[in-house]
Amino acid sequence: MGAALGASLAVNLVLAAMLVLRPAPREHRGRGLDRMIHRIEAALPAEDRPKFHAVINDDRGRYAAQLAALREAGRRVDEAMARDPFDPARLEAALADWSARWAEFNAAFTATMVRAMEAVSPAGRAQIAAARRQER
């Protein structure tokens, strides 16, 4: 009986350690742009977050069409990759279109990002730059 109790205790301790010591799952909030915005907000001091968020939301109409076109182009890339039989020319065309939509979105979103950085404190911008360096 003592051996069974000891073995049970050992198993429970190992399981408890696994639960406590396991790395936290990575948080995936939203898709590409949303995930990037959440990462930036998380790097900002609390007092800068509402300022940053306000600019992103206020400007959404400036880049929404380009973002929608980029996401649709990404859907077509996925469709071309999954196609059976595989058509390399179709995938190449879809990737070229996705690349063009990315450039259009990036051009539209750049002004928003500049305005958002202008709205936050110098300390907030420094924290974002530091977080970017850590991600590299």
A tleap script that builds the chain and sets N, CA, C and O, in Angstrom:
source leaprc.protein.ff14SB
mol = sequence {
  NMET GLY ALA ALA LEU GLY ALA SER LEU ALA
  VAL ASN LEU VAL LEU ALA ALA MET LEU VAL
  LEU ARG PRO ALA PRO ARG GLU HIE ARG GLY
  ARG GLY LEU ASP ARG MET ILE HIE ARG ILE
  GLU ALA ALA LEU PRO ALA GLU ASP ARG PRO
  LYS PHE HIE ALA VAL ILE ASN ASP ASP ARG
  GLY ARG TYR ALA ALA GLN LEU ALA ALA LEU
  ARG GLU ALA GLY ARG ARG VAL ASP GLU ALA
  MET ALA ARG ASP PRO PHE ASP PRO ALA ARG
  LEU GLU ALA ALA LEU ALA ASP TRP SER ALA
  ARG TRP ALA GLU PHE ASN ALA ALA PHE THR
  ALA THR MET VAL ARG ALA MET GLU ALA VAL
  SER PRO ALA GLY ARG ALA GLN ILE ALA ALA
  ALA ARG ARG GLN GLU CARG
}
set mol.1.N position { 0.825 -1.194 0.000 }
set mol.1.CA position { 0.000 0.000 0.000 }
set mol.1.C position { 0.867 1.256 0.000 }
set mol.1.O position { 0.577 2.224 -0.703 }
set mol.2.N position { 1.930 1.228 0.794 }
set mol.2.CA position { 2.829 2.378 0.883 }
set mol.2.C position { 3.497 2.662 -0.449 }
set mol.2.O position { 3.657 3.822 -0.830 }
set mol.3.N position { 3.891 1.608 -1.165 }
set mol.3.CA position { 4.546 1.777 -2.466 }
set mol.3.C position { 3.580 2.395 -3.479 }
set mol.3.O position { 3.968 3.262 -4.262 }
set mol.4.N position { 2.327 1.949 -3.462 }
set mol.4.CA position { 1.326 2.498 -4.385 }
set mol.4.C position { 1.077 3.969 -4.089 }
set mol.4.O position { 0.941 4.785 -5.001 }
set mol.5.N position { 1.018 4.296 -2.800 }
set mol.5.CA position { 0.798 5.695 -2.411 }
set mol.5.C position { 1.988 6.545 -2.838 }
set mol.5.O position { 1.812 7.657 -3.334 }
set mol.6.N position { 3.205 6.022 -2.647 }
set mol.6.CA position { 4.412 6.745 -3.050 }
set mol.6.C position { 4.460 6.950 -4.555 }
set mol.6.O position { 4.802 8.034 -5.027 }
set mol.7.N position { 4.117 5.906 -5.311 }
set mol.7.CA position { 4.111 6.004 -6.773 }
set mol.7.C position { 3.069 7.004 -7.242 }
set mol.7.O position { 3.322 7.786 -8.158 }
set mol.8.N position { 1.900 6.980 -6.617 }
set mol.8.CA position { 0.838 7.917 -6.970 }
set mol.8.C position { 1.277 9.355 -6.697 }
set mol.8.O position { 1.037 10.253 -7.504 }
set mol.9.N position { 1.914 9.555 -5.564 }
set mol.9.CA position { 2.400 10.891 -5.210 }
set mol.9.C position { 3.438 11.362 -6.221 }
set mol.9.O position { 3.419 12.519 -6.644 }
set mol.10.N position { 4.339 10.468 -6.608 }
set mol.10.CA position { 5.377 10.826 -7.578 }
set mol.10.C position { 4.761 11.200 -8.928 }
set mol.10.O position { 5.163 12.190 -9.539 }
set mol.11.N position { 3.790 10.416 -9.393 }
set mol.11.CA position { 3.122 10.710 -10.666 }
set mol.11.C position { 2.409 12.057 -10.586 }
set mol.11.O position { 2.486 12.854 -11.521 }
set mol.12.N position { 1.726 12.312 -9.495 }
set mol.12.CA position { 1.013 13.583 -9.332 }
set mol.12.C position { 1.979 14.761 -9.314 }
set mol.12.O position { 1.681 15.812 -9.881 }
set mol.13.N position { 3.137 14.597 -8.667 }
set mol.13.CA position { 4.129 15.672 -8.648 }
set mol.13.C position { 4.676 15.950 -10.046 }
set mol.13.O position { 4.854 17.106 -10.431 }
set mol.14.N position { 4.939 14.890 -10.797 }
set mol.14.CA position { 5.435 15.063 -12.166 }
set mol.14.C position { 4.388 15.771 -13.022 }
set mol.14.O position { 4.719 16.702 -13.756 }
set mol.15.N position { 3.138 15.343 -12.937 }
set mol.15.CA position { 2.064 15.998 -13.718 }
set mol.15.C position { 1.886 17.442 -13.309 }
set mol.15.O position { 1.701 18.306 -14.167 }
set mol.16.N position { 1.937 17.727 -12.014 }
set mol.16.CA position { 1.805 19.109 -11.539 }
set mol.16.C position { 2.952 19.956 -12.067 }
set mol.16.O position { 2.737 21.092 -12.491 }
set mol.17.N position { 4.168 19.419 -12.045 }
set mol.17.CA position { 5.324 20.159 -12.555 }
set mol.17.C position { 5.174 20.440 -14.048 }
set mol.17.O position { 5.521 21.522 -14.520 }
set mol.18.N position { 4.658 19.463 -14.783 }
set mol.18.CA position { 4.455 19.666 -16.221 }
set mol.18.C position { 3.453 20.789 -16.477 }
set mol.18.O position { 3.643 21.594 -17.388 }
set mol.19.N position { 2.410 20.844 -15.695 }
set mol.19.CA position { 1.401 21.890 -15.866 }
set mol.19.C position { 1.953 23.256 -15.509 }
set mol.19.O position { 1.678 24.238 -16.198 }
set mol.20.N position { 2.726 23.327 -14.443 }
set mol.20.CA position { 3.242 24.611 -13.962 }
set mol.20.C position { 4.386 25.103 -14.831 }
set mol.20.O position { 4.472 26.296 -15.125 }
set mol.21.N position { 5.257 24.209 -15.242 }
set mol.21.CA position { 6.473 24.607 -15.939 }
set mol.21.C position { 6.361 24.657 -17.453 }
set mol.21.O position { 7.272 25.143 -18.123 }
set mol.22.N position { 5.272 24.167 -17.998 }
set mol.22.CA position { 5.165 24.172 -19.464 }
set mol.22.C position { 5.074 25.613 -19.965 }
set mol.22.O position { 4.506 26.474 -19.293 }
set mol.23.N position { 5.633 25.871 -21.141 }
set mol.23.CA position { 5.561 27.225 -21.679 }
set mol.23.C position { 4.117 27.586 -22.009 }
set mol.23.O position { 3.321 26.743 -22.421 }
set mol.24.N position { 3.806 28.859 -21.814 }
set mol.24.CA position { 2.457 29.335 -22.126 }
set mol.24.C position { 2.242 29.255 -23.631 }
set mol.24.O position { 3.166 29.532 -24.396 }
set mol.25.N position { 1.037 28.881 -24.074 }
set mol.25.CA position { 0.785 28.843 -25.517 }
set mol.25.C position { 0.862 30.254 -26.093 }
set mol.25.O position { 0.461 31.226 -25.454 }
set mol.26.N position { 1.382 30.342 -27.301 }
set mol.26.CA position { 1.459 31.632 -27.967 }
set mol.26.C position { 0.071 32.131 -28.288 }
set mol.26.O position { -0.791 31.381 -28.744 }
set mol.27.N position { -0.127 33.391 -28.045 }
set mol.27.CA position { -1.434 33.980 -28.306 }
set mol.27.C position { -1.499 34.402 -29.767 }
set mol.27.O position { -0.630 35.123 -30.256 }
set mol.28.N position { -2.527 33.950 -30.448 }
set mol.28.CA position { -2.748 34.336 -31.845 }
set mol.28.C position { -4.048 35.120 -31.896 }
set mol.28.O position { -5.137 34.547 -31.929 }
set mol.29.N position { -3.917 36.414 -31.903 }
set mol.29.CA position { -5.112 37.252 -31.921 }
set mol.29.C position { -5.286 37.829 -33.315 }
set mol.29.O position { -4.536 38.713 -33.728 }
set mol.30.N position { -6.256 37.337 -34.020 }
set mol.30.CA position { -6.581 37.880 -35.321 }
set mol.30.C position { -5.637 37.417 -36.413 }
set mol.30.O position { -4.805 36.531 -36.220 }
set mol.31.N position { -5.796 38.051 -37.570 }
set mol.31.CA position { -4.971 37.722 -38.721 }
set mol.31.C position { -3.790 38.674 -38.787 }
set mol.31.O position { -3.566 39.448 -37.857 }
set mol.32.N position { -3.045 38.627 -39.856 }
set mol.32.CA position { -1.795 39.369 -40.010 }
set mol.32.C position { -1.786 40.784 -39.472 }
set mol.32.O position { -1.023 41.090 -38.556 }
set mol.33.N position { -2.624 41.660 -40.028 }
set mol.33.CA position { -2.631 43.050 -39.596 }
set mol.33.C position { -3.101 43.163 -38.153 }
set mol.33.O position { -2.490 43.881 -37.361 }
set mol.34.N position { -4.150 42.483 -37.806 }
set mol.34.CA position { -4.668 42.546 -36.438 }
set mol.34.C position { -3.633 42.043 -35.440 }
set mol.34.O position { -3.471 42.618 -34.363 }
set mol.35.N position { -2.940 40.982 -35.793 }
set mol.35.CA position { -1.908 40.427 -34.927 }
set mol.35.C position { -0.776 41.444 -34.738 }
set mol.35.O position { -0.276 41.624 -33.628 }
set mol.36.N position { -0.375 42.109 -35.834 }
set mol.36.CA position { 0.683 43.111 -35.752 }
set mol.36.C position { 0.246 44.268 -34.861 }
set mol.36.O position { 1.016 44.730 -34.020 }
set mol.37.N position { -0.977 44.734 -35.041 }
set mol.37.CA position { -1.486 45.845 -34.229 }
set mol.37.C position { -1.512 45.458 -32.753 }
set mol.37.O position { -1.146 46.261 -31.895 }
set mol.38.N position { -1.939 44.239 -32.455 }
set mol.38.CA position { -1.963 43.776 -31.061 }
set mol.38.C position { -0.551 43.707 -30.478 }
set mol.38.O position { -0.344 44.051 -29.314 }
set mol.39.N position { 0.419 43.268 -31.278 }
set mol.39.CA position { 1.805 43.213 -30.790 }
set mol.39.C position { 2.325 44.616 -30.486 }
set mol.39.O position { 2.992 44.828 -29.473 }
set mol.40.N position { 2.025 45.562 -31.354 }
set mol.40.CA position { 2.466 46.942 -31.123 }
set mol.40.C position { 1.810 47.489 -29.866 }
set mol.40.O position { 2.480 48.072 -29.014 }
set mol.41.N position { 0.501 47.302 -29.750 }
set mol.41.CA position { -0.210 47.797 -28.562 }
set mol.41.C position { 0.366 47.182 -27.287 }
set mol.41.O position { 0.493 47.868 -26.273 }
set mol.42.N position { 0.710 45.910 -27.331 }
set mol.42.CA position { 1.256 45.239 -26.147 }
set mol.42.C position { 2.608 45.818 -25.760 }
set mol.42.O position { 2.969 45.802 -24.583 }
set mol.43.N position { 3.369 46.333 -26.734 }
set mol.43.CA position { 4.685 46.914 -26.448 }
set mol.43.C position { 4.587 48.344 -25.923 }
set mol.43.O position { 5.552 48.871 -25.369 }
set mol.44.N position { 3.428 48.969 -26.095 }
set mol.44.CA position { 3.267 50.368 -25.693 }
set mol.44.C position { 2.986 50.511 -24.200 }
set mol.44.O position { 2.396 49.623 -23.584 }
set mol.45.N position { 3.415 51.640 -23.621 }
set mol.45.CA position { 2.971 51.948 -22.259 }
set mol.45.C position { 1.447 52.096 -22.260 }
set mol.45.O position { 0.860 52.478 -23.272 }
set mol.46.N position { 0.822 51.799 -21.148 }
set mol.46.CA position { -0.649 51.801 -21.048 }
set mol.46.C position { -1.251 53.128 -21.501 }
set mol.46.O position { -2.303 53.137 -22.141 }
set mol.47.N position { -0.608 54.243 -21.182 }
set mol.47.CA position { -1.193 55.549 -21.536 }
set mol.47.C position { -1.137 55.842 -23.032 }
set mol.47.O position { -1.867 56.707 -23.516 }
set mol.48.N position { -0.273 55.131 -23.779 }
set mol.48.CA position { -0.177 55.336 -25.225 }
set mol.48.C position { -1.128 54.454 -26.020 }
set mol.48.O position { -1.460 54.776 -27.161 }
set mol.49.N position { -1.566 53.357 -25.441 }
set mol.49.CA position { -2.404 52.402 -26.186 }
set mol.49.C position { -3.675 53.024 -26.756 }
set mol.49.O position { -3.971 52.803 -27.930 }
set mol.50.N position { -4.446 53.797 -25.973 }
set mol.50.CA position { -5.665 54.382 -26.552 }
set mol.50.C position { -5.373 55.361 -27.687 }
set mol.50.O position { -6.155 55.454 -28.633 }
set mol.51.N position { -4.270 56.085 -27.606 }
set mol.51.CA position { -3.906 57.040 -28.667 }
set mol.51.C position { -3.589 56.290 -29.962 }
set mol.51.O position { -4.059 56.652 -31.041 }
set mol.52.N position { -2.785 55.242 -29.826 }
set mol.52.CA position { -2.425 54.429 -30.985 }
set mol.52.C position { -3.668 53.802 -31.594 }
set mol.52.O position { -3.887 53.875 -32.803 }
set mol.53.N position { -4.475 53.187 -30.744 }
set mol.53.CA position { -5.685 52.498 -31.196 }
set mol.53.C position { -6.647 53.458 -31.896 }
set mol.53.O position { -7.272 53.091 -32.892 }
set mol.54.N position { -6.768 54.679 -31.384 }
set mol.54.CA position { -7.674 55.663 -31.986 }
set mol.54.C position { -7.263 55.993 -33.420 }
set mol.54.O position { -8.118 56.086 -34.302 }
set mol.55.N position { -5.975 56.169 -33.658 }
set mol.55.CA position { -5.518 56.484 -35.016 }
set mol.55.C position { -5.787 55.307 -35.953 }
set mol.55.O position { -6.276 55.492 -37.068 }
set mol.56.N position { -5.462 54.091 -35.494 }
set mol.56.CA position { -5.687 52.906 -36.336 }
set mol.56.C position { -7.170 52.805 -36.705 }
set mol.56.O position { -7.509 52.565 -37.864 }
set mol.57.N position { -8.042 52.987 -35.725 }
set mol.57.CA position { -9.484 52.891 -35.988 }
set mol.57.C position { -9.991 54.040 -36.840 }
set mol.57.O position { -10.786 53.825 -37.755 }
set mol.58.N position { -9.540 55.263 -36.555 }
set mol.58.CA position { -9.992 56.423 -37.323 }
set mol.58.C position { -9.591 56.330 -38.793 }
set mol.58.O position { -10.319 56.791 -39.672 }
set mol.59.N position { -8.435 55.734 -39.052 }
set mol.59.CA position { -7.919 55.654 -40.423 }
set mol.59.C position { -8.357 54.397 -41.168 }
set mol.59.O position { -8.018 54.230 -42.340 }
set mol.60.N position { -9.094 53.525 -40.519 }
set mol.60.CA position { -9.442 52.234 -41.131 }
set mol.60.C position { -10.020 52.404 -42.542 }
set mol.60.O position { -9.740 51.590 -43.423 }
set mol.61.N position { -10.800 53.422 -42.759 }
set mol.61.CA position { -11.372 53.659 -44.081 }
set mol.61.C position { -10.333 53.973 -45.140 }
set mol.61.O position { -10.595 53.799 -46.330 }
set mol.62.N position { -9.163 54.431 -44.731 }
set mol.62.CA position { -8.097 54.769 -45.678 }
set mol.62.C position { -7.405 53.543 -46.254 }
set mol.62.O position { -6.828 53.609 -47.340 }
set mol.63.N position { -7.457 52.430 -45.540 }
set mol.63.CA position { -6.747 51.240 -46.011 }
set mol.63.C position { -7.636 49.993 -46.074 }
set mol.63.O position { -7.154 48.914 -46.417 }
set mol.64.N position { -8.902 50.124 -45.754 }
set mol.64.CA position { -9.800 48.956 -45.701 }
set mol.64.C position { -9.935 48.259 -47.060 }
set mol.64.O position { -9.915 47.029 -47.126 }
set mol.65.N position { -10.068 49.013 -48.115 }
set mol.65.CA position { -10.241 48.399 -49.444 }
set mol.65.C position { -8.986 47.630 -49.849 }
set mol.65.O position { -9.072 46.527 -50.389 }
set mol.66.N position { -7.826 48.215 -49.586 }
set mol.66.CA position { -6.575 47.541 -49.932 }
set mol.66.C position { -6.374 46.289 -49.071 }
set mol.66.O position { -5.859 45.280 -49.553 }
set mol.67.N position { -6.776 46.355 -47.810 }
set mol.67.CA position { -6.667 45.193 -46.932 }
set mol.67.C position { -7.596 44.070 -47.406 }
set mol.67.O position { -7.208 42.901 -47.419 }
set mol.68.N position { -8.798 44.423 -47.786 }
set mol.68.CA position { -9.739 43.421 -48.294 }
set mol.68.C position { -9.206 42.773 -49.572 }
set mol.68.O position { -9.317 41.560 -49.750 }
set mol.69.N position { -8.625 43.587 -50.462 }
set mol.69.CA position { -8.063 43.048 -51.704 }
set mol.69.C position { -6.871 42.137 -51.408 }
set mol.69.O position { -6.697 41.109 -52.064 }
set mol.70.N position { -6.056 42.507 -50.431 }
set mol.70.CA position { -4.912 41.675 -50.046 }
set mol.70.C position { -5.385 40.335 -49.493 }
set mol.70.O position { -4.843 39.286 -49.841 }
set mol.71.N position { -6.387 40.376 -48.639 }
set mol.71.CA position { -6.906 39.130 -48.063 }
set mol.71.C position { -7.535 38.237 -49.132 }
set mol.71.O position { -7.385 37.016 -49.081 }
set mol.72.N position { -8.225 38.822 -50.083 }
set mol.72.CA position { -8.815 38.044 -51.179 }
set mol.72.C position { -7.711 37.435 -52.044 }
set mol.72.O position { -7.821 36.285 -52.469 }
set mol.73.N position { -6.661 38.193 -52.302 }
set mol.73.CA position { -5.541 37.658 -53.075 }
set mol.73.C position { -4.880 36.501 -52.319 }
set mol.73.O position { -4.460 35.520 -52.932 }
set mol.74.N position { -4.786 36.611 -51.006 }
set mol.74.CA position { -4.236 35.524 -50.198 }
set mol.74.C position { -5.096 34.275 -50.276 }
set mol.74.O position { -4.583 33.156 -50.296 }
set mol.75.N position { -6.411 34.474 -50.319 }
set mol.75.CA position { -7.331 33.341 -50.457 }
set mol.75.C position { -7.088 32.640 -51.790 }
set mol.75.O position { -7.112 31.411 -51.863 }
set mol.76.N position { -6.856 33.419 -52.837 }
set mol.76.CA position { -6.595 32.818 -54.150 }
set mol.76.C position { -5.249 32.076 -54.185 }
set mol.76.O position { -5.116 31.064 -54.874 }
set mol.77.N position { -4.261 32.578 -53.446 }
set mol.77.CA position { -2.985 31.865 -53.337 }
set mol.77.C position { -3.216 30.511 -52.669 }
set mol.77.O position { -2.741 29.482 -53.150 }
set mol.78.N position { -3.950 30.522 -51.557 }
set mol.78.CA position { -4.247 29.267 -50.858 }
set mol.78.C position { -4.986 28.292 -51.772 }
set mol.78.O position { -4.694 27.096 -51.794 }
set mol.79.N position { -5.935 28.818 -52.516 }
set mol.79.CA position { -6.716 27.976 -53.434 }
set mol.79.C position { -5.811 27.364 -54.505 }
set mol.79.O position { -5.936 26.182 -54.828 }
set mol.80.N position { -4.900 28.172 -55.051 }
set mol.80.CA position { -3.997 27.668 -56.096 }
set mol.80.C position { -3.034 26.623 -55.531 }
set mol.80.O position { -2.701 25.657 -56.217 }
set mol.81.N position { -2.590 26.808 -54.299 }
set mol.81.CA position { -1.680 25.826 -53.682 }
set mol.81.C position { -2.369 24.492 -53.454 }
set mol.81.O position { -1.764 23.435 -53.633 }
set mol.82.N position { -3.627 24.542 -53.063 }
set mol.82.CA position { -4.359 23.323 -52.721 }
set mol.82.C position { -4.957 22.627 -53.936 }
set mol.82.O position { -5.469 21.513 -53.823 }
set mol.83.N position { -4.898 23.263 -55.075 }
set mol.83.CA position { -5.533 22.724 -56.287 }
set mol.83.C position { -4.909 21.387 -56.693 }
set mol.83.O position { -3.693 21.202 -56.651 }
set mol.84.N position { -5.776 20.480 -57.082 }
set mol.84.CA position { -5.333 19.178 -57.571 }
set mol.84.C position { -6.093 18.881 -58.848 }
set mol.84.O position { -7.308 18.696 -58.777 }
set mol.85.N position { -5.477 18.825 -59.983 }
set mol.85.CA position { -4.038 18.792 -60.145 }
set mol.85.C position { -3.423 20.195 -59.959 }
set mol.85.O position { -4.041 21.217 -60.258 }
set mol.86.N position { -2.197 20.192 -59.458 }
set mol.86.CA position { -1.474 21.423 -59.197 }
set mol.86.C position { -1.142 22.117 -60.500 }
set mol.86.O position { -0.723 21.481 -61.467 }
set mol.87.N position { -1.332 23.429 -60.519 }
set mol.87.CA position { -1.060 24.235 -61.708 }
set mol.87.C position { -0.039 25.305 -61.326 }
set mol.87.O position { -0.416 26.335 -60.767 }
set mol.88.N position { 1.237 25.085 -61.614 }
set mol.88.CA position { 2.271 26.048 -61.222 }
set mol.88.C position { 2.026 27.454 -61.761 }
set mol.88.O position { 2.280 28.437 -61.065 }
set mol.89.N position { 1.534 27.554 -62.996 }
set mol.89.CA position { 1.285 28.874 -63.586 }
set mol.89.C position { 0.191 29.615 -62.818 }
set mol.89.O position { 0.261 30.831 -62.634 }
set mol.90.N position { -0.818 28.867 -62.372 }
set mol.90.CA position { -1.903 29.493 -61.603 }
set mol.90.C position { -1.376 30.014 -60.267 }
set mol.90.O position { -1.732 31.116 -59.849 }
set mol.91.N position { -0.538 29.237 -59.601 }
set mol.91.CA position { 0.041 29.683 -58.338 }
set mol.91.C position { 0.951 30.882 -58.556 }
set mol.91.O position { 0.916 31.837 -57.780 }
set mol.92.N position { 1.752 30.842 -59.589 }
set mol.92.CA position { 2.644 31.965 -59.875 }
set mol.92.C position { 1.845 33.251 -60.110 }
set mol.92.O position { 2.217 34.314 -59.612 }
set mol.93.N position { 0.768 33.154 -60.855 }
set mol.93.CA position { -0.085 34.322 -61.104 }
set mol.93.C position { -0.744 34.814 -59.814 }
set mol.93.O position { -0.828 36.019 -59.574 }
set mol.94.N position { -1.208 33.880 -58.990 }
set mol.94.CA position { -1.837 34.259 -57.725 }
set mol.94.C position { -0.833 34.941 -56.805 }
set mol.94.O position { -1.163 35.920 -56.136 }
set mol.95.N position { 0.390 34.426 -56.770 }
set mol.95.CA position { 1.423 35.040 -55.937 }
set mol.95.C position { 1.808 36.424 -56.452 }
set mol.95.O position { 2.051 37.334 -55.659 }
set mol.96.N position { 1.865 36.588 -57.752 }
set mol.96.CA position { 2.174 37.897 -58.330 }
set mol.96.C position { 1.074 38.900 -57.983 }
set mol.96.O position { 1.357 40.053 -57.657 }
set mol.97.N position { -0.175 38.455 -58.056 }
set mol.97.CA position { -1.296 39.329 -57.693 }
set mol.97.C position { -1.242 39.667 -56.208 }
set mol.97.O position { -1.456 40.818 -55.826 }
set mol.98.N position { -0.954 38.662 -55.359 }
set mol.98.CA position { -0.855 38.903 -53.918 }
set mol.98.C position { 0.241 39.917 -53.624 }
set mol.98.O position { 0.069 40.796 -52.780 }
set mol.99.N position { 1.367 39.793 -54.319 }
set mol.99.CA position { 2.482 40.719 -54.127 }
set mol.99.C position { 2.082 42.152 -54.495 }
set mol.99.O position { 2.439 43.097 -53.792 }
set mol.100.N position { 1.352 42.306 -55.577 }
set mol.100.CA position { 0.892 43.637 -55.993 }
set mol.100.C position { -0.101 44.205 -54.981 }
set mol.100.O position { -0.044 45.388 -54.644 }
set mol.101.N position { -1.013 43.357 -54.498 }
set mol.101.CA position { -1.987 43.819 -53.482 }
set mol.101.C position { -1.277 44.188 -52.186 }
set mol.101.O position { -1.678 45.136 -51.511 }
set mol.102.N position { -0.209 43.439 -51.824 }
set mol.102.CA position { 0.567 43.752 -50.625 }
set mol.102.C position { 1.203 45.139 -50.757 }
set mol.102.O position { 1.171 45.932 -49.816 }
set mol.103.N position { 1.773 45.422 -51.913 }
set mol.103.CA position { 2.397 46.732 -52.132 }
set mol.103.C position { 1.354 47.848 -52.021 }
set mol.103.O position { 1.629 48.900 -51.443 }
set mol.104.N position { 0.173 47.623 -52.566 }
set mol.104.CA position { -0.895 48.632 -52.479 }
set mol.104.C position { -1.350 48.832 -51.032 }
set mol.104.O position { -1.536 49.965 -50.588 }
set mol.105.N position { -1.527 47.741 -50.308 }
set mol.105.CA position { -1.912 47.860 -48.903 }
set mol.105.C position { -0.830 48.577 -48.111 }
set mol.105.O position { -1.120 49.479 -47.325 }
set mol.106.N position { 0.405 48.177 -48.319 }
set mol.106.CA position { 1.510 48.782 -47.582 }
set mol.106.C position { 1.576 50.287 -47.824 }
set mol.106.O position { 1.789 51.060 -46.889 }
set mol.107.N position { 1.393 50.701 -49.070 }
set mol.107.CA position { 1.402 52.134 -49.389 }
set mol.107.C position { 0.261 52.858 -48.672 }
set mol.107.O position { 0.448 53.966 -48.168 }
set mol.108.N position { -0.910 52.240 -48.625 }
set mol.108.CA position { -2.059 52.876 -47.968 }
set mol.108.C position { -1.895 52.898 -46.451 }
set mol.108.O position { -2.307 53.861 -45.805 }
set mol.109.N position { -1.308 51.866 -45.878 }
set mol.109.CA position { -1.210 51.762 -44.419 }
set mol.109.C position { -0.036 52.551 -43.839 }
set mol.109.O position { -0.051 52.890 -42.655 }
set mol.110.N position { 0.966 52.846 -44.642 }
set mol.110.CA position { 2.142 53.561 -44.149 }
set mol.110.C position { 1.777 54.890 -43.500 }
set mol.110.O position { 2.275 55.202 -42.419 }
set mol.111.N position { 0.926 55.670 -44.132 }
set mol.111.CA position { 0.535 56.965 -43.561 }
set mol.111.C position { -0.169 56.778 -42.220 }
set mol.111.O position { 0.025 57.573 -41.300 }
set mol.112.N position { -0.978 55.740 -42.108 }
set mol.112.CA position { -1.657 55.455 -40.839 }
set mol.112.C position { -0.639 55.124 -39.754 }
set mol.112.O position { -0.742 55.625 -38.634 }
set mol.113.N position { 0.333 54.293 -40.074 }
set mol.113.CA position { 1.335 53.933 -39.074 }
set mol.113.C position { 2.145 55.150 -38.645 }
set mol.113.O position { 2.454 55.299 -37.462 }
set mol.114.N position { 2.486 56.006 -39.572 }
set mol.114.CA position { 3.231 57.223 -39.229 }
set mol.114.C position { 2.389 58.093 -38.295 }
set mol.114.O position { 2.897 58.601 -37.296 }
set mol.115.N position { 1.103 58.267 -38.615 }
set mol.115.CA position { 0.224 59.068 -37.746 }
set mol.115.C position { 0.086 58.427 -36.372 }
set mol.115.O position { 0.062 59.132 -35.363 }
set mol.116.N position { -0.004 57.106 -36.317 }
set mol.116.CA position { -0.137 56.418 -35.032 }
set mol.116.C position { 1.128 56.592 -34.194 }
set mol.116.O position { 1.041 56.785 -32.981 }
set mol.117.N position { 2.301 56.528 -34.827 }
set mol.117.CA position { 3.551 56.725 -34.095 }
set mol.117.C position { 3.681 58.171 -33.626 }
set mol.117.O position { 4.246 58.439 -32.566 }
set mol.118.N position { 3.164 59.085 -34.410 }
set mol.118.CA position { 3.185 60.501 -34.024 }
set mol.118.C position { 2.313 60.734 -32.789 }
set mol.118.O position { 2.602 61.620 -31.985 }
set mol.119.N position { 1.256 59.950 -32.636 }
set mol.119.CA position { 0.319 60.131 -31.528 }
set mol.119.C position { 0.849 59.598 -30.199 }
set mol.119.O position { 0.385 60.023 -29.141 }
set mol.120.N position { 1.812 58.674 -30.232 }
set mol.120.CA position { 2.306 58.094 -28.985 }
set mol.120.C position { 3.542 58.845 -28.500 }
set mol.120.O position { 4.145 59.628 -29.234 }
set mol.121.N position { 3.895 58.588 -27.263 }
set mol.121.CA position { 5.026 59.270 -26.632 }
set mol.121.C position { 6.355 58.790 -27.206 }
set mol.121.O position { 6.430 57.719 -27.808 }
set mol.122.N position { 7.406 59.593 -27.015 }
set mol.122.CA position { 8.739 59.137 -27.421 }
set mol.122.C position { 9.125 57.820 -26.727 }
set mol.122.O position { 9.764 56.963 -27.337 }
set mol.123.N position { 8.739 57.662 -25.460 }
set mol.123.CA position { 9.028 56.413 -24.751 }
set mol.123.C position { 8.285 55.247 -25.401 }
set mol.123.O position { 8.826 54.147 -25.507 }
set mol.124.N position { 7.058 55.485 -25.832 }
set mol.124.CA position { 6.286 54.441 -26.504 }
set mol.124.C position { 6.926 54.024 -27.814 }
set mol.124.O position { 7.014 52.835 -28.120 }
set mol.125.N position { 7.377 55.012 -28.594 }
set mol.125.CA position { 8.051 54.686 -29.862 }
set mol.125.C position { 9.336 53.906 -29.600 }
set mol.125.O position { 9.661 52.979 -30.342 }
set mol.126.N position { 10.064 54.273 -28.552 }
set mol.126.CA position { 11.303 53.563 -28.210 }
set mol.126.C position { 10.992 52.116 -27.808 }
set mol.126.O position { 11.742 51.204 -28.158 }
set mol.127.N position { 9.903 51.904 -27.085 }
set mol.127.CA position { 9.524 50.543 -26.683 }
set mol.127.C position { 9.134 49.701 -27.890 }
set mol.127.O position { 9.456 48.515 -27.950 }
set mol.128.N position { 8.449 50.302 -28.842 }
set mol.128.CA position { 8.085 49.569 -30.064 }
set mol.128.C position { 9.346 49.194 -30.843 }
set mol.128.O position { 9.468 48.071 -31.333 }
set mol.129.N position { 10.280 50.139 -30.954 }
set mol.129.CA position { 11.533 49.849 -31.658 }
set mol.129.C position { 12.290 48.725 -30.964 }
set mol.129.O position { 12.838 47.845 -31.628 }
set mol.130.N position { 12.327 48.746 -29.643 }
set mol.130.CA position { 13.015 47.686 -28.889 }
set mol.130.C position { 12.333 46.339 -29.101 }
set mol.130.O position { 13.006 45.319 -29.255 }
set mol.131.N position { 11.009 46.329 -29.110 }
set mol.131.CA position { 10.266 45.083 -29.332 }
set mol.131.C position { 10.538 44.551 -30.739 }
set mol.131.O position { 10.647 43.340 -30.930 }
set mol.132.N position { 10.646 45.435 -31.714 }
set mol.132.CA position { 10.956 45.004 -33.083 }
set mol.132.C position { 12.326 44.348 -33.152 }
set mol.132.O position { 12.505 43.338 -33.833 }
set mol.133.N position { 13.300 44.929 -32.439 }
set mol.133.CA position { 14.654 44.359 -32.438 }
set mol.133.C position { 14.642 42.962 -31.817 }
set mol.133.O position { 15.358 42.072 -32.277 }
set mol.134.N position { 13.843 42.770 -30.786 }
set mol.134.CA position { 13.769 41.462 -30.131 }
set mol.134.C position { 13.138 40.406 -31.030 }
set mol.134.O position { 13.468 39.225 -30.920 }
set mol.135.N position { 12.240 40.813 -31.915 }
set mol.135.CA position { 11.558 39.868 -32.804 }
set mol.135.C position { 12.453 39.398 -33.935 }
set mol.135.O position { 12.188 38.365 -34.549 }
set mol.136.N position { 13.507 40.143 -34.215 }
set mol.136.CA position { 14.382 39.794 -35.351 }
set mol.136.C position { 15.247 38.637 -35.023 }
set mol.136.O position { 16.045 38.207 -35.856 }
savepdb mol mol.pdb
quit
